[in-house]
CSV table of C-alpha atoms and ligand atoms in Angstrom, one decimal:
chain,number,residue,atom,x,y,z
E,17,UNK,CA,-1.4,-12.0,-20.4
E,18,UNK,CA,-4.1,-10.2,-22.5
E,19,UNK,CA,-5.9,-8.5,-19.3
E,20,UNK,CA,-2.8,-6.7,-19.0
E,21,UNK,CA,-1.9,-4.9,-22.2
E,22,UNK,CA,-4.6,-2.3,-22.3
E,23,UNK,CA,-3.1,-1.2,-18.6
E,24,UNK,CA,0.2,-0.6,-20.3
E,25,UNK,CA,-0.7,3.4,-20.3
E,26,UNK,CA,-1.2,3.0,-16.4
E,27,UNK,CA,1.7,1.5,-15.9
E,28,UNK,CA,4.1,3.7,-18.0
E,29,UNK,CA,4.6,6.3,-15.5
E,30,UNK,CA,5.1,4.4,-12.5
E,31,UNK,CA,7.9,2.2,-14.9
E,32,UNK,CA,9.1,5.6,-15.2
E,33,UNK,CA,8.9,7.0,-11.4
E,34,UNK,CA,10.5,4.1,-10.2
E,35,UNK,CA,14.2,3.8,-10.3
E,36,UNK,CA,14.6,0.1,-11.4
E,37,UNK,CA,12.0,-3.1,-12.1
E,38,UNK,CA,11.2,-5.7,-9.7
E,39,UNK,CA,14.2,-8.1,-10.2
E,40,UNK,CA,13.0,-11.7,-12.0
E,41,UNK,CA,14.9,-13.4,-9.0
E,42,UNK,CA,12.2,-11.6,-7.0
E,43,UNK,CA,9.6,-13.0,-9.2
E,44,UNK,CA,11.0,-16.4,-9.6
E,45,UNK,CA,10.7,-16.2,-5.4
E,46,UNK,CA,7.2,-15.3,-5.0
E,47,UNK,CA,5.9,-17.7,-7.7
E,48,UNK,CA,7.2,-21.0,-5.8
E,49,UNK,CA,3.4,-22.6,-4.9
E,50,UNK,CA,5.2,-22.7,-1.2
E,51,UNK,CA,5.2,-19.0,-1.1
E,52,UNK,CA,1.9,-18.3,-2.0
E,53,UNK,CA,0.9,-17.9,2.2
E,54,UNK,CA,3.4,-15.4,2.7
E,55,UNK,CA,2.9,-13.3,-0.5
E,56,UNK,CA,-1.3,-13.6,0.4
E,57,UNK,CA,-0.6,-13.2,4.2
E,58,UNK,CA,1.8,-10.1,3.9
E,59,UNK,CA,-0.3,-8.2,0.9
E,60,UNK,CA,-3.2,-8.6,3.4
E,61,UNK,CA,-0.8,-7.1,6.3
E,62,UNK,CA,0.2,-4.3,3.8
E,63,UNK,CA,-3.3,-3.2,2.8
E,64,UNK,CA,-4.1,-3.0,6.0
E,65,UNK,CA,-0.7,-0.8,6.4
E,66,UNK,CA,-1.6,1.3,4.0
E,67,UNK,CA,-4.8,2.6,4.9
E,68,UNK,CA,-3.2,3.0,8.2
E,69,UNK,CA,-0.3,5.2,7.5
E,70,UNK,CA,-3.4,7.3,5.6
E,71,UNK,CA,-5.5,7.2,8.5
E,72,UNK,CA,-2.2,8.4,10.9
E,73,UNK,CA,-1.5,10.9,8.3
E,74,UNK,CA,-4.8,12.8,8.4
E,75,UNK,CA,-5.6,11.9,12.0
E,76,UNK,CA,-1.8,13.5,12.8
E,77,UNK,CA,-2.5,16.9,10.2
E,78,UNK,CA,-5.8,17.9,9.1
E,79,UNK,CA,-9.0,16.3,11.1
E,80,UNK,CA,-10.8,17.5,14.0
E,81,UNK,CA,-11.4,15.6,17.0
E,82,UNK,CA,-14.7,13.8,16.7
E,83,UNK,CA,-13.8,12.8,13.2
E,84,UNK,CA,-10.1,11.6,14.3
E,85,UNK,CA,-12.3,9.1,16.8
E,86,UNK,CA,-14.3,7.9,14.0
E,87,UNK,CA,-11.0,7.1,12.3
E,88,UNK,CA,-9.8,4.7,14.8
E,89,UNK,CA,-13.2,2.9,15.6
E,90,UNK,CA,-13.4,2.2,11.5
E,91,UNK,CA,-10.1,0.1,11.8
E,92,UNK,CA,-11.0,-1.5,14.9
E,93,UNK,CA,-12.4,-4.7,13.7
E,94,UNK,CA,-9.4,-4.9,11.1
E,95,UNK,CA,-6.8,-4.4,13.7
E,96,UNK,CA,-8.8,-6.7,16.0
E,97,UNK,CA,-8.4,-9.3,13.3
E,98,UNK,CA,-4.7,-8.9,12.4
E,99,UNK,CA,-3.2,-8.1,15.9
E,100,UNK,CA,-5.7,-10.4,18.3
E,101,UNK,CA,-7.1,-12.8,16.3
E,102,UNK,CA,-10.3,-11.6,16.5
E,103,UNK,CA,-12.7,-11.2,14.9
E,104,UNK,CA,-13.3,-13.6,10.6
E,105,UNK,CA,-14.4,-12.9,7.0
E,106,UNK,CA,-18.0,-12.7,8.1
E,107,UNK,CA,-17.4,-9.9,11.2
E,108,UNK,CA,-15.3,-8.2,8.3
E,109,UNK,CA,-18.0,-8.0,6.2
E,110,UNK,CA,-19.0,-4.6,4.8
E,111,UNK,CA,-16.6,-2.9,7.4
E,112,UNK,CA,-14.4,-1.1,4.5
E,113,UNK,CA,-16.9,2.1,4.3
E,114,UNK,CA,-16.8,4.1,6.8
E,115,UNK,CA,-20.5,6.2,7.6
E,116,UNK,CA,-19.3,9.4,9.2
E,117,UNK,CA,-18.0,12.3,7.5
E,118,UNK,CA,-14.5,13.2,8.6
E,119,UNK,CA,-14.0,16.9,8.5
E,120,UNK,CA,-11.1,19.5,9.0
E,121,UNK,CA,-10.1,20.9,11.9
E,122,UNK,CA,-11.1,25.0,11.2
E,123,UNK,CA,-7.0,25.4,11.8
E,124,UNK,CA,-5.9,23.1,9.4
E,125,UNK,CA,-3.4,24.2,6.9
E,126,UNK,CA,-4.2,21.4,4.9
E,127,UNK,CA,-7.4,21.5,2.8
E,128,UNK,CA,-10.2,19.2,2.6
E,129,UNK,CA,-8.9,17.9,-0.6
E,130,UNK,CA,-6.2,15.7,1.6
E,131,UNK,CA,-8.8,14.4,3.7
E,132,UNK,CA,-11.0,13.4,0.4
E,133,UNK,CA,-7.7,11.6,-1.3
E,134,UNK,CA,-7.4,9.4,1.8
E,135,UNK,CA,-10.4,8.7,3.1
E,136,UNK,CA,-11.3,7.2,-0.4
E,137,UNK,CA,-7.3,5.4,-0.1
E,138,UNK,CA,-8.4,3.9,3.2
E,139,UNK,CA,-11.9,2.7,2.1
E,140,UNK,CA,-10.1,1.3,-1.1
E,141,UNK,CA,-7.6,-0.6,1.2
E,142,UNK,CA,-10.0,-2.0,3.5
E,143,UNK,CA,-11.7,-3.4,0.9
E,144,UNK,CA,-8.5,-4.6,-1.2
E,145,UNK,CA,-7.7,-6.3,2.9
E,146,UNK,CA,-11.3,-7.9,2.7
E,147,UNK,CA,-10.2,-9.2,-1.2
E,148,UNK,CA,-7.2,-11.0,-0.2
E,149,UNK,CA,-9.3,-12.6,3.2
E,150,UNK,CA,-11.4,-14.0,0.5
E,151,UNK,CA,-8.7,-15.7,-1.5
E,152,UNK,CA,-7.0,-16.9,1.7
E,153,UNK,CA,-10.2,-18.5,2.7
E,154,UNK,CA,-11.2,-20.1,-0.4
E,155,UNK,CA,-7.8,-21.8,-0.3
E,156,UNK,CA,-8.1,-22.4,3.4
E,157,UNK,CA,-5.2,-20.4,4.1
E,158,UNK,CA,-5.5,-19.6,7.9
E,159,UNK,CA,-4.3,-16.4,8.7
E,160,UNK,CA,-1.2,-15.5,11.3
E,161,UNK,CA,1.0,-12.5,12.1
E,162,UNK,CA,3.5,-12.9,10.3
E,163,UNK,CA,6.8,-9.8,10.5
E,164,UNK,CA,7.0,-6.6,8.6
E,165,UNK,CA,9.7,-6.4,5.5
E,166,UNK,CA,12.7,-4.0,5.7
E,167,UNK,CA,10.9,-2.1,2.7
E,168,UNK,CA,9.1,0.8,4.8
E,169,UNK,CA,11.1,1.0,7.7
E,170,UNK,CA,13.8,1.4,5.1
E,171,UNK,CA,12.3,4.6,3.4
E,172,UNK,CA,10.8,5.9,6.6
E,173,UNK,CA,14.5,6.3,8.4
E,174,UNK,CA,15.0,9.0,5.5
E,175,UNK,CA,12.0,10.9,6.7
E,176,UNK,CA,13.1,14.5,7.9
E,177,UNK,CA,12.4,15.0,11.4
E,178,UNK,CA,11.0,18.3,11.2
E,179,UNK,CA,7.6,19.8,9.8
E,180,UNK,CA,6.6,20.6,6.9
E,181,UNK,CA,9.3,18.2,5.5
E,182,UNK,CA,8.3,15.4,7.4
E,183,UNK,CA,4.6,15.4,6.0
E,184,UNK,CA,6.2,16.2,2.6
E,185,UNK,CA,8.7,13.1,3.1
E,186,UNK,CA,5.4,10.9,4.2
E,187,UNK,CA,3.7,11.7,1.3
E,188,UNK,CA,6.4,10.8,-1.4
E,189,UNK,CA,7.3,7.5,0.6
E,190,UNK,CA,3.6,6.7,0.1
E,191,UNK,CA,3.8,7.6,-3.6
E,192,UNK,CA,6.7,5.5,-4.1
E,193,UNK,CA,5.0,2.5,-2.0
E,194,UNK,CA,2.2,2.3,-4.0
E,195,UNK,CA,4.0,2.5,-7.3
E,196,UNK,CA,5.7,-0.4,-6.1
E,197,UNK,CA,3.1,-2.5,-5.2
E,198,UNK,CA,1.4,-1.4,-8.5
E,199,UNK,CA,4.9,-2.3,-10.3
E,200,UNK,CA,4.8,-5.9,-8.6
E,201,UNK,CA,1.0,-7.0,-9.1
E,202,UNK,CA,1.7,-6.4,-12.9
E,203,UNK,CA,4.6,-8.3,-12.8
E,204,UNK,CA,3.5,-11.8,-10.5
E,205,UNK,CA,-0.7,-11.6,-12.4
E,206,UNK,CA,0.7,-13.5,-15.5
E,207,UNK,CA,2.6,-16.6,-13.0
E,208,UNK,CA,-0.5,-17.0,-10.7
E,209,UNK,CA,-3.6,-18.3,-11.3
E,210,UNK,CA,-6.6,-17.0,-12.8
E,211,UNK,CA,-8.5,-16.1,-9.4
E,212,UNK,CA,-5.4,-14.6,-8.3
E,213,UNK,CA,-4.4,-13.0,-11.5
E,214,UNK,CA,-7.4,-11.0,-12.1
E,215,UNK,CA,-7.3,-9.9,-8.8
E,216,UNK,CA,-4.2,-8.7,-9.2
E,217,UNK,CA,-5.0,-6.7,-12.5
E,218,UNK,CA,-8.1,-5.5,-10.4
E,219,UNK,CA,-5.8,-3.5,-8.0
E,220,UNK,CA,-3.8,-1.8,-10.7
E,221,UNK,CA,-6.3,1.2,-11.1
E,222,UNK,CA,-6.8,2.1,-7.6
E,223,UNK,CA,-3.0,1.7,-6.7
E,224,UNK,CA,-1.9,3.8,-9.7
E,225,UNK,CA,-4.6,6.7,-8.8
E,226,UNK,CA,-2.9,6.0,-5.3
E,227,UNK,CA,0.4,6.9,-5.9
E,228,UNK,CA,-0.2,9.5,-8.2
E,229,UNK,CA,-2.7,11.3,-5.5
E,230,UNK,CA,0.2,10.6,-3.1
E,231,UNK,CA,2.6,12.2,-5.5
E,232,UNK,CA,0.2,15.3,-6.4
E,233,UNK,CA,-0.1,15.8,-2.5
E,234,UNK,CA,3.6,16.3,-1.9
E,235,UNK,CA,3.7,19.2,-4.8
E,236,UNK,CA,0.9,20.9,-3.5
E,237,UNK,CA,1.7,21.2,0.1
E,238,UNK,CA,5.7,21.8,-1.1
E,239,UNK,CA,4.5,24.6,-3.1
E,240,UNK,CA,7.8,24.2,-4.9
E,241,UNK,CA,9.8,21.5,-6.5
E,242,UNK,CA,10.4,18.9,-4.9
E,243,UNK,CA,12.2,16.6,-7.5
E,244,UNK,CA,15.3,16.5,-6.0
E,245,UNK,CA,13.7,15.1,-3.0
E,246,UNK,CA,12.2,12.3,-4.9
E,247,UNK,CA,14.6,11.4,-6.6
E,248,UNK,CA,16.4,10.7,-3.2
E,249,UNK,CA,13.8,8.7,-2.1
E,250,UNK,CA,13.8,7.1,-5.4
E,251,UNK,CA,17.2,5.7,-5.0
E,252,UNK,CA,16.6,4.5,-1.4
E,253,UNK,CA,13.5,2.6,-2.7
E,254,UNK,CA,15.7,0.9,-5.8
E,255,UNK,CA,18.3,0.3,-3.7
E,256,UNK,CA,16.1,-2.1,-1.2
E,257,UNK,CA,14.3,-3.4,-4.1
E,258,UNK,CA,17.5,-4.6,-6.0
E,259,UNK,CA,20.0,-5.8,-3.2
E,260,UNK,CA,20.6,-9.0,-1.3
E,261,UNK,CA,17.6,-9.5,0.7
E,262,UNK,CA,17.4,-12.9,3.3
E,263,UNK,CA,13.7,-12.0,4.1
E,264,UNK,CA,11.4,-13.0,1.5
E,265,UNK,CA,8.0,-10.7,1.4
E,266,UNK,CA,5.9,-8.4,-1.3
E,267,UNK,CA,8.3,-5.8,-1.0
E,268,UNK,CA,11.4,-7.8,-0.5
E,269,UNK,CA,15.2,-7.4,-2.7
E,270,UNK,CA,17.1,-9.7,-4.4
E,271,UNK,CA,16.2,-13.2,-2.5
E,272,UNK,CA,19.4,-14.3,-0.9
E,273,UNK,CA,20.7,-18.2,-1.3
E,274,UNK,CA,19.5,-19.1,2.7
K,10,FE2,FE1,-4.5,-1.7,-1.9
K,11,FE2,FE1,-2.9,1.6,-2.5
């Protein structure tokens, strides 16, 4: 695919963060035209994960109050949609930016530089969420809940359960999440088609700035090295990414013979 050699010098560094490539077997997988719903369906689902887990993250160290309400209300209408099938394309419409600023609480460690990164991850997201309603609905994919993969509850059960480790762990899960999904969107653009495809190659800036801002987060609030710890992670990541797996989703293993 042309589109995707001059995104070669993106991608070099998140070939190199990440412990091993997407298996072909998982590509063969999410190529089958029967799969396409569940790859569209649980992308959308993970988008809307991701700005989450952003939104928790500030909402849980580093906002004050009025702006950790504004927070919720923003993803109201996109959890209306994915949890209580409410809501369509059209009520979506527009909903990614959020109007309010969202400011620190005056005892925050963390500085205002957190709160930026992630308020621009989340608005990214919501739109990316909006992106792949679009495609589902051109193709008159309906949408329905559909279950999470073993991917992030995987890395999550790693996390350290006390502070400032935990926020630390967060942070480098994130990192390694988005390098993934960045990983796997360069993979799968050249197999689907061109609507699809260039969508695809679309996301590859925003999910590489992603996982670097993630990554950058980590070291600052460390203030030491933390490569040890990442390189921990790292192996819990390739290790769900290159064994048997009998779920099949975007952040699935190996697929295993049903
Ligand atoms: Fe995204
Ligand atoms: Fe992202």
């Amino acid at each position: 695919m042309q589109q995707l050699e001059q995104y070669q010098e993106l991608l070099a560094p998140i070939h190199q963060f990440l412990q091993c490539p997407t298996p072909t077997q998982w590509v063969d997988e999410a190529r089958k035209p029967e799969n396409l719903k569940t790859v569209l369906i649980d992308h959308l689902l993970c988008e809307l994960k991701a700005g989450q887990s952003a939104m928790y993250l500030i909402r849980k160290y580093a906002v004050d109050k009025s702006s950790a309400h504004s927070l919720l209300d923003w993803f109201k209408p996109y959890e209306d949609f994915a949890y209580r099938g409410k809501g369509s394309l059209e009520t979506l419409k527009g909903k990614s930016n959020i109007s309010k600023a969202i400011m620190a609480k005056s005892d925050s460690p963390y500085s205002q530089d957190l709160i930026d990164k992630m308020v621009l991850l989340i608005k990214e997201e919501l739109h990316h969420f909006y992106q792949v309603l679009e495609i589902m609905d051109e193709r008159g994919i309906d949408y329905e809940p559909i279950p999470a993969s073993r991917y992030a509850k995987g890395l999550l059960s790693n996390m350290a359960t006390h502070e400032p480790q935990t926020l630390i762990d967060k942070l480098i899960i994130g990192a390694y999440i988005e390098a993934r999904s960045c990983e796997r969107f360069a993979k799968l653009a050249p197999y689907m088609d061109e609507d699809i495809a260039k969508f695809y190659v679309s996301l590859l800036r925003s999910e590489a700035r992603h996982y670097q801002d993630y990554l950058v987060l980590a070291e600052e609030i460390a203030g030491k090295d933390i490569s040890e710890r990442v390189a921990m992670f790292g192996r819990v990541e390739a290790e769900l990414i290159s064994s048997a797996d009998s779920d099949f989703k975007f952040h699935s293993g190996i697929p295993a013979l049903a």
